[in-house]
Amino acid sequence: MTNPNDRALPRAVRQAMPMARDVVEEVAKLHGVCIRPVPLRRLDTHTGQWELVDVPCGSTLEAKCPPCAKRNRQLRITQCREGWHLDHEPVITPDEPTDDQRWLVEFRADLQARRDEAEQLGEDTADWDAAIEGVDAEINEAGMRGNVLGRTAAKRVRSTRRRQDAPDLPKRKMTNTTLGRTFAAPDGKVYRPSLFVTLTLPSYGKVRDGVPLDPDTYDYARAARDALHFSKLVDRFVQNLRRVAGYDVQYFATVEPQQRLAPHLHMAIRGTLPRAELKQIIAATYHQVWWPPADDVRFDGDHFPVWQDGVGYLDPDTGEVLPTWEQALDQLDADPDAEPLHVVRFGQQHNIQSVLADTPAAGKWLGYLTKYLTKSLADPLDATAHSTARREHAARLIEALRAEPCSPTCANWLRYGIQPKNAKPGMLPGRCRGKAHKPDHLGYAGRRVLVSRKWSNKTLAEHKQDRRTWVLEALGQPDQTPDPHRYVWKPVPAGDANVPPLATRLLRSIRDRQRWRAHLQQLEAQNLSATRSAA
Ligand SMILES: [Zn+2]
Ligand SMILES: [Zn+2]
């Protein structure tokens, strides 16, 4: 345990020590220190020493603590600004994996091991799966392509009928560029306009201040399904956009909650299209969900299918084996009159703005795009001004989501008499642990920030490196590229006795942060006086 009399600790921290851990957390937040650090073991190959290092949660999992979320938001703002009006083609070359990427991969391997262990013990693996999904996304974000295992699940060959119909839209010949058109004014000045677009989902009933006027007629089931499949709709929109625009359109988008708690999309698009064409694309874009029928509830209350080892789930009354996920899909294929379970489209409300680089308007939309990045989708609920009516509205939506299958592996399929994909014992409808059902997500389990690959020509890790270079330059220090092979990372097993309590680790990080700040200030002062004497 850290000694409270240790003079190296800042006074504010020493005073905080006898207090509860949440106070230490508050102090950490004030200093911008991560409050949910991930402990890792690191071998310094230059010195041969192993040490325990805390890595900010912000560089690992998708769910970030508030200080990490804040830092991350700043990086996202930079990333968005740099790509919006890019005037040269980005060059994409695979780089040497950086330290960051290397340990992400090892962290991923560890998660996989723990997940497999849980599975062997017959435990629920949903939390591990969610964590793995988050890390996979981070790995891609860190600039590596593909997935770590180097294999993808065999894709099911779909019948022609279950393929998505292509909407009726004009189609331009594809040109090999990611840049938008430029326009020259009579005075010779060249303009490079880009777009800011907001897309919403349709109406489910009249709302005032985010609350349905008539909750009984508000279409919660549709709202739930639309939210569940929103990310697919966004994918379709991008496909259609590229097809019509005739170039490799790049975008930076964020998914945010509306007051009525439906997800909506803000998108910065590089380059421009005629407004009428864009409207046409928005209206024509849809996504068909080719899942088995889930409208007639077959099992409910306490009356659920039962598991039999080696067989699967059975009808509790007749003992008949329920169709597996694959069989249910085959049935869909075989039925010429089959309809998709759901079709999701955008709503009538949208906003299309033309934006020029470095204008106040560009700054305003940039603020819009990143405004909610530090919040969860359900956060509008926390505001004190919100009435019971809003909370009840949220509760009804969450209830509707509880009944909907969120994915092929969702336990809710049992309610509709179908065995979920990868069925295993202990599945209970209404108890699926998929992210989409959680009150924090309100049906949307996708990523909050969507950035196309050739947006700013840089990964988030590279933007981080830029910031470092900038600080060093401002301080007049040489920027030595760190040796990417210097460290070897190893995960720390859960419950490792060598990891000190969280409060102790937070106090250390706060102290390090303060020392680092003092050091920077010192360098800054030296640099300033050096510049003065040179002049
Ligand atoms: Zn953090
Ligand atoms: Zn589910």
Coordinates of C-alpha atoms and ligand atoms in Angstrom, one line a residue:
M1 CA 0.0 0.0 0.0
T2 CA 1.2 3.5 -0.8
N3 CA 2.4 5.4 2.3
P4 CA 0.3 8.5 2.8
N5 CA 3.4 10.3 4.2
D6 CA 5.3 9.7 1.0
R7 CA 6.4 13.3 0.1
A8 CA 6.6 12.4 -3.6
L9 CA 2.8 12.3 -3.7
P10 CA 1.0 15.6 -4.5
R11 CA -0.6 17.2 -1.5
A12 CA -4.1 16.9 -3.0
V13 CA -3.5 13.2 -3.5
R14 CA -2.2 12.6 0.0
Q15 CA -5.2 14.4 1.4
A16 CA -7.5 12.3 -0.8
M17 CA -6.0 9.0 0.4
P18 CA -8.0 8.3 3.5
M19 CA -11.2 8.9 1.5
A20 CA -13.2 6.5 -0.5
R21 CA -12.0 5.2 -3.8
D22 CA -14.5 7.3 -5.7
V23 CA -12.7 10.4 -4.5
V24 CA -9.5 9.1 -5.9
E25 CA -11.4 8.6 -9.1
E26 CA -12.6 12.2 -9.1
V27 CA -9.0 13.4 -8.6
A28 CA -7.9 11.1 -11.4
K29 CA -10.6 12.6 -13.7
L30 CA -9.4 16.1 -12.9
H31 CA -5.9 15.2 -14.1
G32 CA -7.2 13.4 -17.2
V33 CA -5.9 10.1 -15.9
C34 CA -7.7 6.9 -17.0
I35 CA -9.8 5.5 -14.2
R36 CA -10.1 2.0 -15.6
P37 CA -6.6 1.1 -16.6
V38 CA -5.7 -2.3 -17.9
P39 CA -2.7 -3.9 -16.2
L40 CA -0.1 -5.5 -18.5
R41 CA 3.3 -7.0 -18.1
R42 CA 6.0 -5.4 -20.3
L43 CA 9.5 -6.6 -21.0
D44 CA 11.9 -3.8 -21.9
T45 CA 14.3 -5.6 -24.3
H46 CA 16.8 -2.7 -23.9
T47 CA 17.1 -3.4 -20.2
G48 CA 15.8 -7.0 -19.8
Q49 CA 13.5 -5.8 -17.1
W50 CA 9.8 -6.9 -16.7
E51 CA 7.5 -4.4 -15.3
L52 CA 3.8 -3.9 -14.6
V53 CA 2.3 -1.2 -16.8
D54 CA -1.1 0.3 -16.7
V55 CA -2.5 0.9 -20.2
P56 CA -5.4 3.4 -20.5
C57 CA -8.6 1.7 -21.2
G58 CA -9.1 4.2 -24.0
S59 CA -6.5 2.3 -26.1
T60 CA -8.0 -1.1 -25.5
L61 CA -11.8 -1.6 -25.1
E62 CA -14.6 0.2 -26.8
A63 CA -16.2 1.2 -23.6
K64 CA -14.0 4.0 -22.3
C65 CA -13.8 5.8 -19.0
P66 CA -14.7 9.5 -19.0
P67 CA -11.0 10.9 -19.2
C68 CA -10.2 8.4 -22.0
A69 CA -13.4 9.3 -23.8
K70 CA -12.6 12.9 -23.6
R71 CA -9.1 12.4 -25.0
N72 CA -10.5 10.2 -27.7
R73 CA -13.0 12.8 -28.7
Q74 CA -10.2 15.3 -29.3
L75 CA -8.4 12.8 -31.6
R76 CA -11.7 12.2 -33.4
I77 CA -12.2 15.9 -34.0
T78 CA -8.7 16.1 -35.5
Q79 CA -9.3 13.0 -37.6
C80 CA -12.6 14.4 -38.9
R81 CA -11.2 17.8 -39.8
E82 CA -8.1 16.4 -41.6
G83 CA -10.1 14.2 -44.0
W84 CA -13.1 16.4 -44.9
H85 CA -11.5 18.5 -47.6
L86 CA -8.4 16.5 -48.4
D87 CA -6.9 17.7 -51.7
H88 CA -4.5 14.9 -52.4
E89 CA -5.1 11.2 -52.8
P90 CA -4.3 9.3 -49.6
V91 CA -1.6 6.7 -49.8
I92 CA -2.3 3.5 -48.0
T93 CA 0.7 1.4 -47.3
P94 CA 0.9 -1.3 -44.6
D95 CA 3.4 -0.2 -42.0
E96 CA 5.4 -2.1 -39.5
P97 CA 3.1 -3.0 -36.6
T98 CA 3.6 -0.5 -33.8
D99 CA 3.9 -1.2 -30.2
D100 CA 0.2 -0.4 -29.7
Q101 CA -0.8 -2.9 -32.3
R102 CA 1.5 -5.6 -31.0
W103 CA 0.1 -5.6 -27.6
L104 CA -3.5 -5.3 -28.9
V105 CA -2.9 -8.6 -30.7
E106 CA -1.5 -10.2 -27.5
F107 CA -4.4 -8.9 -25.5
R108 CA -6.8 -10.3 -28.0
A109 CA -5.1 -13.7 -27.8
D110 CA -5.5 -13.6 -24.0
L111 CA -9.2 -12.7 -24.2
Q112 CA -9.7 -15.6 -26.6
A113 CA -8.1 -18.0 -24.2
R114 CA -10.2 -16.8 -21.3
R115 CA -13.3 -17.0 -23.5
D116 CA -12.5 -20.6 -24.5
E117 CA -11.9 -21.5 -20.9
A118 CA -15.3 -20.1 -19.9
E119 CA -16.9 -22.1 -22.6
Q120 CA -15.3 -25.3 -21.4
L121 CA -16.6 -24.6 -18.0
G122 CA -20.0 -24.2 -19.4
E123 CA -20.1 -20.5 -18.5
D124 CA -21.8 -17.7 -20.4
T125 CA -19.3 -16.3 -22.9
A126 CA -21.3 -13.3 -24.0
D127 CA -19.2 -10.8 -22.0
W128 CA -16.0 -12.3 -23.4
D129 CA -17.4 -12.3 -26.9
A130 CA -18.4 -8.6 -26.6
A131 CA -14.9 -7.8 -25.3
I132 CA -13.3 -9.7 -28.2
E133 CA -15.5 -7.9 -30.7
G134 CA -14.4 -4.5 -29.2
V135 CA -10.7 -5.4 -29.3
D136 CA -11.0 -6.7 -32.9
A137 CA -12.5 -3.3 -33.9
E138 CA -9.6 -1.5 -32.1
I139 CA -7.1 -3.7 -33.9
N140 CA -8.6 -2.7 -37.2
E141 CA -8.7 0.9 -36.0
A142 CA -5.1 0.7 -35.1
G143 CA -4.4 0.2 -38.8
M144 CA -4.2 -3.5 -39.3
R145 CA -6.4 -5.1 -41.9
G146 CA -8.5 -8.2 -41.6
N147 CA -9.1 -10.1 -38.4
V148 CA -6.5 -11.6 -36.1
L149 CA -7.3 -15.2 -36.6
G150 CA -6.7 -14.7 -40.3
R151 CA -9.9 -16.6 -41.2
T152 CA -13.4 -15.7 -41.6
A153 CA -16.4 -17.9 -41.1
A154 CA -17.6 -19.7 -44.2
K155 CA -20.2 -17.5 -45.8
R156 CA -23.5 -19.1 -46.4
V157 CA -24.3 -19.2 -50.1
R158 CA -27.5 -17.3 -50.4
S159 CA -30.3 -18.0 -52.9
T160 CA -30.8 -15.2 -55.5
R161 CA -34.0 -14.3 -53.9
R162 CA -32.5 -13.5 -50.5
R163 CA -29.9 -11.2 -52.0
Q164 CA -30.6 -7.5 -51.5
D165 CA -32.5 -6.0 -54.4
A166 CA -30.5 -3.1 -55.9
P167 CA -32.5 0.1 -55.6
D168 CA -33.5 2.0 -58.7
L169 CA -30.8 4.7 -58.9
P170 CA -28.7 6.3 -61.5
K171 CA -25.2 4.8 -61.8
R172 CA -22.1 6.6 -62.9
K173 CA -18.9 5.0 -64.2
M174 CA -16.5 4.4 -61.3
T175 CA -13.4 6.6 -61.3
N176 CA -10.4 5.7 -59.2
T177 CA -10.4 8.7 -56.8
T178 CA -11.5 9.5 -53.3
L179 CA -11.5 13.2 -53.8
G180 CA -14.4 15.4 -54.6
R181 CA -14.8 17.7 -57.5
T182 CA -13.5 21.3 -57.4
F183 CA -15.2 24.4 -58.8
A184 CA -13.3 27.4 -60.1
A185 CA -14.9 30.9 -59.5
P186 CA -14.6 33.6 -62.3
D187 CA -11.8 35.1 -60.2
G188 CA -9.8 31.9 -60.5
K189 CA -10.3 30.8 -56.9
V190 CA -10.8 27.1 -56.5
Y191 CA -13.5 25.7 -54.2
R192 CA -13.6 22.3 -52.8
P193 CA -17.1 21.8 -51.3
S194 CA -17.9 18.8 -49.1
L195 CA -21.1 17.7 -47.4
F196 CA -22.6 17.4 -44.0
V197 CA -25.6 15.1 -43.9
T198 CA -28.0 14.1 -41.1
L199 CA -30.2 11.0 -41.5
T200 CA -33.0 9.8 -39.3
L201 CA -35.3 6.9 -39.0
P202 CA -39.0 7.2 -39.8
S203 CA -41.8 8.3 -37.4
Y204 CA -43.3 5.7 -35.1
G205 CA -46.0 8.1 -33.9
K206 CA -46.2 11.8 -32.9
V207 CA -43.7 12.9 -30.2
R208 CA -43.4 16.1 -28.2
D209 CA -40.1 16.8 -26.4
G210 CA -39.0 13.3 -27.2
V211 CA -42.1 11.7 -25.6
P212 CA -44.9 10.0 -27.6
L213 CA -48.2 11.8 -27.4
D214 CA -49.9 8.5 -27.5
P215 CA -47.8 5.6 -26.1
D216 CA -50.4 3.1 -27.0
T217 CA -50.2 3.7 -30.7
Y218 CA -46.5 4.5 -30.9
D219 CA -44.9 1.7 -32.9
Y220 CA -42.3 0.4 -30.4
A221 CA -41.8 -2.9 -32.2
R222 CA -40.8 -1.1 -35.4
A223 CA -38.7 1.4 -33.5
A224 CA -36.9 -1.6 -31.9
R225 CA -36.3 -3.4 -35.2
D226 CA -35.1 -0.3 -37.0
A227 CA -32.6 0.4 -34.2
L228 CA -31.4 -3.2 -34.3
H229 CA -30.7 -3.0 -38.1
F230 CA -29.7 0.6 -38.4
S231 CA -26.0 -0.1 -39.0
K232 CA -26.8 -2.2 -42.0
L233 CA -28.9 0.6 -43.4
V234 CA -26.0 2.9 -43.1
D235 CA -23.8 0.4 -45.0
R236 CA -26.4 0.3 -47.8
F237 CA -26.4 4.1 -47.9
V238 CA -22.7 4.2 -48.4
Q239 CA -22.8 1.6 -51.2
N240 CA -25.5 3.5 -53.0
L241 CA -23.8 6.8 -52.5
R242 CA -20.6 5.5 -54.1
R243 CA -22.5 3.9 -57.0
V244 CA -24.3 7.1 -57.8
A245 CA -21.4 9.5 -57.2
G246 CA -19.0 7.4 -59.4
Y247 CA -16.0 7.8 -57.1
D248 CA -14.7 6.1 -53.9
V249 CA -16.6 8.4 -51.5
Q250 CA -15.0 8.8 -48.1
Y251 CA -16.9 9.6 -44.9
F252 CA -16.6 10.2 -41.2
A253 CA -19.9 9.5 -39.4
T254 CA -21.2 9.3 -35.9
V255 CA -24.3 7.6 -34.6
E256 CA -26.1 9.5 -31.9
P257 CA -29.4 9.4 -30.1
Q258 CA -32.3 11.6 -30.9
Q259 CA -34.6 12.9 -28.1
R260 CA -37.1 10.2 -29.0
L261 CA -34.3 7.7 -28.4
A262 CA -34.0 6.5 -32.0
P263 CA -30.4 6.4 -33.4
H264 CA -29.6 8.9 -36.1
L265 CA -26.5 9.6 -38.2
H266 CA -24.4 12.6 -38.7
M267 CA -22.0 12.2 -41.7
A268 CA -19.2 14.3 -43.1
I269 CA -18.8 13.3 -46.7
R270 CA -15.7 14.3 -48.8
G271 CA -16.8 15.9 -52.0
T272 CA -20.2 16.9 -53.1
L273 CA -23.3 15.7 -55.1
P274 CA -26.3 17.6 -56.3
R275 CA -28.8 17.9 -53.5
A276 CA -31.6 16.3 -55.6
E277 CA -29.4 13.2 -56.2
L278 CA -28.6 12.9 -52.5
K279 CA -32.3 13.1 -51.7
Q280 CA -33.0 10.4 -54.3
I281 CA -30.4 8.1 -52.7
I282 CA -31.7 8.6 -49.2
A283 CA -35.3 7.8 -50.3
A284 CA -34.2 4.8 -52.3
T285 CA -32.0 3.2 -49.7
Y286 CA -33.3 0.3 -47.7
H287 CA -32.1 -2.9 -46.0
Q288 CA -34.0 -6.2 -46.0
V289 CA -33.5 -8.4 -43.0
W290 CA -33.7 -12.0 -44.3
W291 CA -34.3 -13.7 -41.0
P292 CA -36.9 -16.4 -40.3
P293 CA -40.4 -15.1 -39.3
A294 CA -40.5 -13.6 -35.7
D295 CA -44.0 -12.2 -35.5
D296 CA -45.9 -15.1 -33.9
V297 CA -44.8 -15.9 -30.4
R298 CA -44.9 -19.7 -29.9
F299 CA -43.5 -19.9 -26.4
D300 CA -43.9 -17.4 -23.7
G301 CA -44.0 -16.9 -19.9
D302 CA -42.6 -20.0 -18.3
H303 CA -43.4 -22.1 -21.3
F304 CA -40.1 -22.4 -23.1
P305 CA -38.4 -25.0 -25.3
V306 CA -36.3 -27.5 -23.3
W307 CA -32.7 -28.5 -24.1
Q308 CA -31.7 -32.1 -24.7
D309 CA -28.0 -33.0 -24.9
G310 CA -27.0 -34.2 -28.3
V311 CA -30.3 -33.2 -29.8
G312 CA -31.0 -29.5 -29.2
Y313 CA -34.1 -27.6 -28.2
L314 CA -37.4 -29.4 -28.1
D315 CA -41.0 -28.3 -28.0
P316 CA -41.9 -28.8 -24.3
D317 CA -45.4 -30.2 -25.2
T318 CA -44.8 -32.5 -28.1
G319 CA -41.1 -33.3 -27.8
E320 CA -40.6 -32.3 -31.4
V321 CA -37.1 -31.0 -32.2
L322 CA -37.3 -27.3 -33.2
P323 CA -35.8 -26.3 -36.5
T324 CA -32.2 -25.2 -36.2
W325 CA -31.1 -21.8 -37.5
E326 CA -29.7 -23.3 -40.7
Q327 CA -32.9 -25.3 -41.3
A328 CA -35.0 -22.1 -40.8
L329 CA -32.9 -20.3 -43.3
D330 CA -33.3 -23.2 -45.8
Q331 CA -37.0 -23.0 -45.3
L332 CA -36.9 -19.3 -46.2
D333 CA -34.9 -20.1 -49.4
A334 CA -37.4 -22.8 -50.4
D335 CA -40.5 -20.6 -50.0
P336 CA -41.1 -18.6 -53.1
D337 CA -43.5 -16.3 -51.3
A338 CA -41.1 -15.6 -48.4
E339 CA -40.9 -12.0 -47.3
P340 CA -38.0 -10.4 -45.4
L341 CA -38.6 -10.3 -41.6
H342 CA -38.1 -6.5 -41.7
V343 CA -37.2 -3.7 -44.1
V344 CA -35.5 -0.7 -42.7
R345 CA -35.5 2.7 -44.4
F346 CA -34.6 6.3 -43.5
G347 CA -37.3 8.7 -42.4
Q348 CA -38.4 11.9 -44.1
Q349 CA -36.4 14.2 -41.9
H350 CA -32.9 14.9 -43.1
N351 CA -30.5 17.7 -43.3
I352 CA -28.0 18.3 -46.2
Q353 CA -25.4 21.1 -46.0
S354 CA -22.7 22.1 -48.3
V355 CA -19.5 22.9 -46.4
L356 CA -16.3 24.7 -47.5
A357 CA -13.0 24.0 -45.8
D358 CA -12.0 26.2 -42.9
T359 CA -15.2 28.2 -42.6
P360 CA -17.1 28.8 -39.4
A361 CA -19.8 26.5 -40.7
A362 CA -17.3 23.7 -41.1
G363 CA -16.4 24.1 -37.4
K364 CA -20.0 24.2 -36.4
W365 CA -20.8 20.9 -38.1
L366 CA -17.6 19.3 -36.7
G367 CA -18.9 20.2 -33.3
Y368 CA -22.2 18.5 -34.1
L369 CA -20.5 15.4 -35.3
T370 CA -18.5 14.8 -32.2
K371 CA -20.9 16.4 -29.6
Y372 CA -22.1 13.2 -28.0
L373 CA -19.0 11.0 -28.4
T374 CA -18.4 10.9 -24.7
K375 CA -21.9 9.8 -23.9
S376 CA -23.9 6.6 -24.2
L377 CA -26.9 6.4 -26.5
A378 CA -29.2 6.4 -23.5
D379 CA -27.6 9.5 -21.9
P380 CA -30.3 12.0 -22.8
L381 CA -32.3 10.1 -20.1
D382 CA -29.9 11.1 -17.3
A383 CA -30.6 14.8 -17.7
T384 CA -32.5 16.1 -14.7
A385 CA -35.0 18.0 -16.8
H386 CA -36.4 14.7 -18.0
S387 CA -39.7 13.7 -16.7
T388 CA -41.1 10.4 -15.7
A389 CA -42.8 10.3 -19.1
R390 CA -39.4 10.0 -20.8
R391 CA -38.2 7.3 -18.5
E392 CA -41.4 5.4 -19.2
H393 CA -40.9 5.9 -22.9
A394 CA -37.4 4.4 -22.6
A395 CA -38.7 1.5 -20.5
R396 CA -41.3 0.6 -23.2
L397 CA -38.6 0.7 -25.9
I398 CA -36.3 -1.5 -23.8
E399 CA -39.2 -3.9 -23.2
A400 CA -39.9 -4.1 -27.0
L401 CA -36.1 -4.8 -27.5
R402 CA -36.2 -7.6 -24.9
A403 CA -38.5 -9.6 -27.1
E404 CA -36.7 -9.0 -30.4
P405 CA -34.0 -11.3 -31.7
C406 CA -30.8 -9.1 -31.9
S407 CA -28.7 -11.5 -34.0
P408 CA -28.8 -15.1 -35.3
T409 CA -27.4 -16.4 -32.0
C410 CA -30.0 -14.5 -29.8
A411 CA -31.9 -16.7 -27.3
N412 CA -35.0 -14.9 -28.3
W413 CA -35.4 -17.1 -31.3
L414 CA -36.7 -19.8 -28.9
R415 CA -39.7 -17.6 -28.4
Y416 CA -40.5 -18.0 -32.1
G417 CA -39.8 -21.8 -32.1
I418 CA -36.4 -21.7 -33.8
Q419 CA -33.1 -22.9 -32.3
P420 CA -30.7 -20.0 -32.3
K421 CA -27.5 -20.4 -34.3
N422 CA -24.9 -22.2 -32.1
A423 CA -27.6 -23.2 -29.7
K424 CA -26.3 -24.3 -26.3
P425 CA -28.0 -25.3 -23.0
G426 CA -29.3 -22.6 -20.7
M427 CA -30.5 -20.2 -23.3
L428 CA -33.5 -18.2 -22.1
P429 CA -35.6 -15.8 -24.2
G430 CA -35.5 -12.3 -22.7
R431 CA -32.1 -13.0 -21.1
C432 CA -29.9 -12.5 -24.1
R433 CA -26.8 -10.6 -23.1
G434 CA -26.2 -9.0 -26.5
K435 CA -25.3 -5.3 -26.4
A436 CA -28.4 -4.3 -28.4
H437 CA -30.8 -5.2 -25.6
K438 CA -28.9 -3.1 -23.0
P439 CA -30.5 0.1 -21.8
D440 CA -27.2 1.9 -22.7
H441 CA -27.5 0.9 -26.3
L442 CA -31.3 1.0 -27.0
G443 CA -31.1 -1.4 -29.9
Y444 CA -28.0 -0.1 -31.6
A445 CA -25.0 -2.3 -31.0
G446 CA -22.7 -1.0 -33.8
R447 CA -19.8 1.4 -33.5
R448 CA -20.5 5.0 -32.6
V449 CA -17.9 6.4 -35.0
L450 CA -17.7 5.1 -38.6
V451 CA -14.7 6.2 -40.6
S452 CA -14.0 5.0 -44.1
R453 CA -10.5 3.6 -44.8
K454 CA -9.2 6.4 -46.9
W455 CA -10.6 9.3 -44.9
S456 CA -7.7 11.2 -43.4
N457 CA -4.9 8.8 -44.7
K458 CA -4.1 8.2 -41.0
T459 CA -5.3 5.8 -38.4
L460 CA -6.2 7.0 -34.9
A461 CA -2.8 5.7 -33.7
E462 CA -1.1 7.9 -36.3
H463 CA -3.1 10.9 -35.2
K464 CA -1.9 10.2 -31.7
Q465 CA 1.7 10.1 -33.0
D466 CA 1.1 13.5 -34.7
R467 CA 0.0 15.0 -31.4
R468 CA 3.2 13.7 -29.8
T469 CA 5.3 15.2 -32.5
W470 CA 3.5 18.5 -32.2
V471 CA 4.1 18.7 -28.5
L472 CA 7.8 17.9 -28.9
E473 CA 8.2 20.5 -31.6
A474 CA 6.5 23.1 -29.5
L475 CA 9.0 22.3 -26.8
G476 CA 12.0 22.3 -29.2
Q477 CA 12.8 18.7 -28.5
P478 CA 13.9 16.2 -31.2
D479 CA 11.2 13.7 -32.0
Q480 CA 12.9 10.3 -31.9
T481 CA 10.8 7.6 -33.4
P482 CA 10.5 5.0 -30.6
D483 CA 11.9 1.6 -31.4
P484 CA 8.9 -0.5 -32.3
H485 CA 10.6 -3.7 -31.2
R486 CA 11.6 -2.4 -27.7
Y487 CA 8.8 -3.9 -25.7
V488 CA 7.2 -7.3 -25.4
W489 CA 3.7 -7.3 -23.9
K490 CA 2.1 -10.0 -21.9
P491 CA -1.4 -10.1 -20.4
V492 CA -1.8 -10.3 -16.7
P493 CA -4.1 -13.1 -15.5
A494 CA -7.2 -12.0 -13.7
G495 CA -6.7 -11.8 -9.9
D496 CA -2.9 -11.7 -10.2
A497 CA -1.7 -10.8 -6.7
N498 CA 1.1 -8.7 -8.1
V499 CA -1.3 -6.1 -9.3
P500 CA -1.8 -3.4 -6.6
P501 CA -5.3 -2.2 -5.8
L502 CA -6.9 0.1 -8.3
A503 CA -6.8 3.2 -5.9
T504 CA -3.0 2.7 -5.5
R505 CA -2.5 2.5 -9.3
L506 CA -4.6 5.6 -9.9
L507 CA -2.6 7.5 -7.3
R508 CA 0.6 6.5 -9.1
S509 CA -0.8 7.6 -12.5
I510 CA -1.8 11.0 -11.0
R511 CA 1.7 11.5 -9.6
D512 CA 3.3 10.5 -12.9
R513 CA 1.0 12.9 -14.8
Q514 CA 1.9 15.8 -12.4
R515 CA 5.6 15.1 -12.8
W516 CA 5.3 15.0 -16.5
R517 CA 3.4 18.3 -16.5
A518 CA 6.1 19.9 -14.4
H519 CA 8.7 18.6 -16.7
L520 CA 6.9 19.9 -19.8
Q521 CA 6.6 23.4 -18.1
Q522 CA 10.3 23.4 -17.4
L523 CA 11.2 22.5 -21.0
E524 CA 8.8 25.1 -22.2
A525 CA 10.5 27.8 -20.1
Q526 CA 14.0 26.7 -21.3
N527 CA 12.9 26.7 -24.9
L528 CA 11.4 30.2 -24.5
S529 CA 14.6 31.6 -23.0
A530 CA 16.7 29.9 -25.6
T531 CA 14.6 31.4 -28.4
R532 CA 14.9 34.8 -26.7
S533 CA 18.7 34.7 -26.4
A534 CA 19.0 33.5 -30.0
A535 CA 17.0 36.6 -31.1
Ligands
ZN1 ZN -9.7 5.0 -19.4
ZN2 ZN -30.2 -10.9 -28.3

